[in-house]
Amino acid sequence: MKKYLTILCSATVITSLCLSGCGINEKKTVDKNKVTLENAQKETPQKETTIQKTTTQETVKDLNDVENIADLNLLADHKWLEVEGGNLSGHREPNVIVDIGYGDRDYYAITNEYGQLVAVFAEKIILQDDDSEPVLKSGRYYSDEAKVPGTESPTLDEGHVIADSLGGVSNAYNITPQDSKVNRYGAQSDLESAIRKAGGCTDFSAFITYPDTKTQTPNHYSIEYTIDGQTYYSDFENAS
């Protein structure tokens, strides 16, 4: 487990992930005047493994000293879940952590107690490699994406949080029902293009918010990533 995963264990963020699918924005505040690609200037058959360690929150004084996500009891109720990258089932298990990186990539998705995809983290985004990976003519690793409830709508795409071109898989832990214009021509498309143009990025994080605990269709995305030492934010609604 790479050391970067420790940042996702910030007490305020993870507490909101574990307790609610709708409270992330209350814990992670962003100046919306800065959250654009142009002007951001800020100065991650199914097999389960239960997290075992129980270090108390009070003892974790310096997150840089934490080597493993399992060292924090804030995610003690979460399980590691292995899901095939091309699994088309739209069902998500609650309170799990899933690797959604194709091949050896380490991209991690987290669900809350309602099975909603609420966060994705990657220490390093590694672009798709057409020469060494089995990429289809469509530019994708798989011929289809997971059928997450909501994607049946004619106005919602099976939207990747981390695109195929950025090394993401197509199962339900990397797919949300996303407004087709946002996905194809809007904020989601723009940030993916910026990362591709740069040849990848580091410190990628996505926080996904829902209007209630029943739906699998988000209403808001807050995405952060770093290119050449510059941190960028993309903060947008799931609507055109």
GROMACS .gro file of C-alpha atoms in nm:
model
  240
    1MET     CA    1   0.000   0.000   0.000
    2LYS     CA    2   0.153   0.326  -0.101
    3LYS     CA    3   0.217   0.594   0.156
    4TYR     CA    4   0.001   0.851  -0.024
    5LEU     CA    5  -0.311   0.668   0.093
    6THR     CA    6  -0.256   0.816   0.436
    7ILE     CA    7  -0.394   1.151   0.325
    8LEU     CA    8  -0.737   1.004   0.271
    9CYS     CA    9  -0.752   0.932   0.643
   10SER     CA   10  -0.792   1.295   0.746
   11ALA     CA   11  -1.032   1.274   1.039
   12THR     CA   12  -1.284   1.526   0.909
   13VAL     CA   13  -1.302   1.380   0.559
   14ILE     CA   14  -1.316   1.013   0.646
   15THR     CA   15  -1.565   1.066   0.926
   16SER     CA   16  -1.799   1.219   0.671
   17LEU     CA   17  -1.737   0.931   0.429
   18CYS     CA   18  -1.822   0.671   0.690
   19LEU     CA   19  -2.127   0.842   0.833
   20SER     CA   20  -2.299   1.005   0.537
   21GLY     CA   21  -2.318   1.007   0.159
   22CYS     CA   22  -2.431   1.367   0.159
   23GLY     CA   23  -2.204   1.558   0.394
   24ILE     CA   24  -1.871   1.569   0.215
   25ASN     CA   25  -1.900   1.928   0.105
   26GLU     CA   26  -1.952   2.033   0.464
   27LYS     CA   27  -1.612   1.888   0.553
   28LYS     CA   28  -1.415   1.985   0.243
   29THR     CA   29  -1.462   2.349   0.161
   30VAL     CA   30  -1.330   2.499  -0.161
   31ASP     CA   31  -1.328   2.855  -0.285
   32LYS     CA   32  -1.539   2.820  -0.598
   33ASN     CA   33  -1.376   3.130  -0.745
   34LYS     CA   34  -1.057   2.925  -0.769
   35VAL     CA   35  -1.184   2.585  -0.873
   36THR     CA   36  -1.128   2.590  -1.246
   37LEU     CA   37  -0.860   2.437  -1.461
   38GLU     CA   38  -0.753   2.782  -1.576
   39ASN     CA   39  -0.709   2.969  -1.249
   40ALA     CA   40  -0.656   2.716  -0.971
   41GLN     CA   41  -0.375   2.855  -0.762
   42LYS     CA   42  -0.345   2.640  -0.452
   43GLU     CA   43  -0.021   2.813  -0.315
   44THR     CA   44  -0.804   0.548  -0.466
   45PRO     CA   45  -1.664  -1.378  -0.816
   46GLN     CA   46  -1.558  -1.101  -0.528
   47LYS     CA   47  -1.303  -1.155  -0.256
   48GLU     CA   48  -1.311  -0.975   0.080
   49THR     CA   49  -1.042  -0.904   0.338
   50THR     CA   50  -1.134  -0.736   0.664
   51ILE     CA   51  -0.916  -0.452   0.795
   52GLN     CA   52  -0.755  -0.574   1.115
   53LYS     CA   53  -0.556  -0.296   1.286
   54THR     CA   54  -0.724  -0.075   1.544
   55THR     CA   55  -0.493   0.218   1.610
   56THR     CA   56  -0.697   0.486   1.788
   57GLN     CA   57  -0.755   0.822   1.624
   58GLU     CA   58  -0.587   0.999   1.916
   59THR     CA   59  -0.257   0.817   1.861
   60VAL     CA   60  -0.237   0.919   1.497
   61LYS     CA   61  -0.073   1.257   1.541
   62ASP     CA   62   0.123   1.269   1.218
   63LEU     CA   63  -0.036   1.114   0.910
   64ASN     CA   64   0.306   1.101   0.745
   65ASP     CA   65   0.400   0.827   0.992
   66VAL     CA   66   0.111   0.606   0.887
   67GLU     CA   67   0.223   0.344   0.635
   68ASN     CA   68  -0.107   0.170   0.571
   69ILE     CA   69  -0.468   0.277   0.545
   70ALA     CA   70  -0.553  -0.011   0.778
   71ASP     CA   71  -0.361   0.164   1.056
   72LEU     CA   72  -0.655   0.395   1.114
   73ASN     CA   73  -0.964   0.282   1.300
   74LEU     CA   74  -1.160   0.547   1.109
   75LEU     CA   75  -1.193   0.288   0.833
   76ALA     CA   76  -1.211  -0.014   1.058
   77ASP     CA   77  -1.563  -0.089   0.937
   78HIS     CA   78  -1.446  -0.097   0.574
   79LYS     CA   79  -1.332  -0.410   0.392
   80TRP     CA   80  -1.093  -0.459   0.105
   81LEU     CA   81  -1.290  -0.591  -0.190
   82GLU     CA   82  -1.148  -0.731  -0.513
   83VAL     CA   83  -1.370  -0.666  -0.817
   84GLU     CA   84  -1.287  -0.756  -1.177
   85GLY     CA   85  -1.228  -0.442  -1.381
   86GLY     CA   86  -1.486  -0.528  -1.647
   87ASN     CA   87  -1.761  -0.641  -1.409
   88LEU     CA   88  -2.084  -0.491  -1.548
   89SER     CA   89  -2.290  -0.526  -1.231
   90GLY     CA   90  -2.411  -0.189  -1.111
   91HIS     CA   91  -2.424  -0.305  -0.750
   92ARG     CA   92  -2.176  -0.170  -0.496
   93GLU     CA   93  -2.108  -0.313  -0.154
   94PRO     CA   94  -2.125  -0.068   0.138
   95ASN     CA   95  -1.816   0.034   0.336
   96VAL     CA   96  -1.554  -0.114   0.105
   97ILE     CA   97  -1.226  -0.010  -0.054
   98VAL     CA   98  -1.166  -0.130  -0.411
   99ASP     CA   99  -0.862  -0.098  -0.637
  100ILE     CA  100  -0.995   0.051  -0.963
  101GLY     CA  101  -0.661   0.090  -1.141
  102TYR     CA  102  -0.604  -0.118  -1.454
  103GLY     CA  103  -0.309  -0.356  -1.428
  104ASP     CA  104  -0.059  -0.258  -1.161
  105ARG     CA  105  -0.200   0.090  -1.106
  106ASP     CA  106  -0.298   0.174  -0.750
  107TYR     CA  107  -0.623   0.371  -0.766
  108TYR     CA  108  -0.859   0.335  -0.470
  109ALA     CA  109  -1.235   0.383  -0.448
  110ILE     CA  110  -1.433   0.406  -0.123
  111THR     CA  111  -1.804   0.352  -0.066
  112ASN     CA  112  -2.012   0.464   0.229
  113GLU     CA  113  -2.266   0.268   0.431
  114TYR     CA  114  -2.526   0.315   0.155
  115GLY     CA  115  -2.308   0.171  -0.121
  116GLN     CA  116  -2.254   0.514  -0.274
  117LEU     CA  117  -1.916   0.584  -0.432
  118VAL     CA  118  -1.794   0.879  -0.225
  119ALA     CA  119  -1.419   0.906  -0.281
  120VAL     CA  120  -1.143   0.802  -0.520
  121PHE     CA  121  -0.770   0.845  -0.462
  122ALA     CA  122  -0.455   0.785  -0.666
  123GLU     CA  123  -0.100   0.877  -0.572
  124LYS     CA  124  -0.006   0.879  -0.939
  125ILE     CA  125  -0.220   0.872  -1.251
  126ILE     CA  126  -0.049   0.664  -1.520
  127LEU     CA  127  -0.187   0.709  -1.870
  128GLN     CA  128  -0.320   0.421  -2.076
  129ASP     CA  129  -0.049   0.260  -2.290
  130ASP     CA  130  -0.178   0.148  -2.628
  131ASP     CA  131   0.148  -0.030  -2.706
  132SER     CA  132   0.175  -0.251  -2.399
  133GLU     CA  133  -0.188  -0.287  -2.287
  134PRO     CA  134  -0.483  -0.465  -2.455
  135VAL     CA  135  -0.673  -0.152  -2.555
  136LEU     CA  136  -0.976  -0.190  -2.782
  137LYS     CA  137  -1.024   0.013  -3.100
  138SER     CA  138  -1.269   0.225  -2.902
  139GLY     CA  139  -0.981   0.334  -2.679
  140ARG     CA  140  -1.120   0.141  -2.384
  141TYR     CA  141  -1.002  -0.158  -2.186
  142TYR     CA  142  -1.351  -0.312  -2.182
  143SER     CA  143  -1.636  -0.316  -2.431
  144ASP     CA  144  -1.890  -0.177  -2.183
  145GLU     CA  145  -1.926  -0.011  -1.843
  146ALA     CA  146  -2.104  -0.113  -1.523
  147LYS     CA  147  -2.479  -0.052  -1.520
  148VAL     CA  148  -2.501   0.159  -1.206
  149PRO     CA  149  -2.863   0.253  -1.127
  150GLY     CA  150  -2.937   0.581  -1.300
  151THR     CA  151  -2.728   0.518  -1.610
  152GLU     CA  152  -3.040   0.396  -1.789
  153SER     CA  153  -3.143   0.762  -1.822
  154PRO     CA  154  -3.092   0.900  -2.176
  155THR     CA  155  -2.929   1.212  -2.029
  156LEU     CA  156  -2.680   1.031  -1.803
  157ASP     CA  157  -2.362   0.855  -1.914
  158GLU     CA  158  -2.178   0.570  -1.748
  159GLY     CA  159  -1.917   0.819  -1.636
  160HIS     CA  160  -1.571   0.711  -1.521
  161VAL     CA  161  -1.427   0.890  -1.221
  162ILE     CA  162  -1.085   0.795  -1.361
  163ALA     CA  163  -1.114   0.751  -1.737
  164ASP     CA  164  -0.989   0.455  -1.939
  165SER     CA  165  -0.734   0.688  -2.095
  166LEU     CA  166  -0.603   0.759  -1.745
  167GLY     CA  167  -0.585   0.391  -1.651
  168GLY     CA  168  -0.922   0.341  -1.483
  169VAL     CA  169  -1.137   0.027  -1.503
  170SER     CA  170  -1.508   0.002  -1.585
  171ASN     CA  171  -1.670  -0.161  -1.283
  172ALA     CA  172  -1.926   0.007  -1.056
  173TYR     CA  173  -1.658   0.139  -0.820
  174ASN     CA  174  -1.528   0.372  -1.093
  175ILE     CA  175  -1.861   0.458  -1.258
  176THR     CA  176  -2.129   0.710  -1.164
  177PRO     CA  177  -2.435   0.822  -1.361
  178GLN     CA  178  -2.301   1.150  -1.500
  179ASP     CA  179  -2.467   1.420  -1.706
  180SER     CA  180  -2.373   1.342  -2.066
  181LYS     CA  181  -2.266   1.698  -2.148
  182VAL     CA  182  -2.050   1.722  -1.835
  183ASN     CA  183  -1.894   1.386  -1.918
  184ARG     CA  184  -1.832   1.441  -2.288
  185TYR     CA  185  -1.777   1.815  -2.327
  186GLY     CA  186  -1.778   1.973  -1.982
  187ALA     CA  187  -1.577   1.978  -1.661
  188GLN     CA  188  -1.512   1.603  -1.650
  189SER     CA  189  -1.385   1.599  -2.007
  190ASP     CA  190  -1.174   1.911  -1.948
  191LEU     CA  191  -0.988   1.774  -1.648
  192GLU     CA  192  -0.923   1.443  -1.822
  193SER     CA  193  -0.780   1.629  -2.122
  194ALA     CA  194  -0.556   1.839  -1.897
  195ILE     CA  195  -0.416   1.529  -1.727
  196ARG     CA  196  -0.359   1.350  -2.059
  197LYS     CA  197  -0.186   1.654  -2.207
  198ALA     CA  198   0.046   1.667  -1.906
  199GLY     CA  199   0.131   1.298  -1.938
  200GLY     CA  200  -0.036   1.213  -1.609
  201CYS     CA  201  -0.061   1.370  -1.265
  202THR     CA  202  -0.005   1.305  -0.896
  203ASP     CA  203  -0.213   1.330  -0.578
  204PHE     CA  204  -0.547   1.275  -0.751
  205SER     CA  205  -0.852   1.284  -0.525
  206ALA     CA  206  -1.222   1.295  -0.603
  207PHE     CA  207  -1.500   1.356  -0.351
  208ILE     CA  208  -1.849   1.272  -0.473
  209THR     CA  209  -2.166   1.404  -0.313
  210TYR     CA  210  -2.528   1.284  -0.336
  211PRO     CA  211  -2.858   1.463  -0.270
  212ASP     CA  212  -2.979   1.180  -0.046
  213THR     CA  213  -2.886   0.831   0.072
  214LYS     CA  214  -3.115   0.648  -0.172
  215THR     CA  215  -2.976   0.749  -0.510
  216GLN     CA  216  -2.661   0.643  -0.693
  217THR     CA  217  -2.666   0.959  -0.907
  218PRO     CA  218  -2.433   1.224  -0.763
  219ASN     CA  219  -2.516   1.592  -0.758
  220HIS     CA  220  -2.161   1.723  -0.714
  221TYR     CA  221  -1.795   1.637  -0.775
  222SER     CA  222  -1.486   1.795  -0.618
  223ILE     CA  223  -1.168   1.678  -0.788
  224GLU     CA  224  -0.810   1.776  -0.709
  225TYR     CA  225  -0.483   1.679  -0.878
  226THR     CA  226  -0.126   1.803  -0.914
  227ILE     CA  227   0.073   1.866  -1.233
  228ASP     CA  228   0.437   1.978  -1.212
  229GLY     CA  229   0.392   2.090  -0.853
  230GLN     CA  230   0.081   2.296  -0.927
  231THR     CA  231  -0.243   2.179  -0.765
  232TYR     CA  232  -0.563   2.216  -0.965
  233TYR     CA  233  -0.925   2.193  -0.855
  234SER     CA  234  -1.229   2.104  -1.060
  235ASP     CA  235  -1.549   2.155  -0.863
  236PHE     CA  236  -1.872   2.101  -1.056
  237GLU     CA  237  -2.236   1.999  -1.044
  238ASN     CA  238  -2.370   1.688  -1.215
  239ALA     CA  239  -2.582   1.896  -1.451
  240SER     CA  240  -2.540   2.088  -1.774
   0.00000   0.00000   0.00000
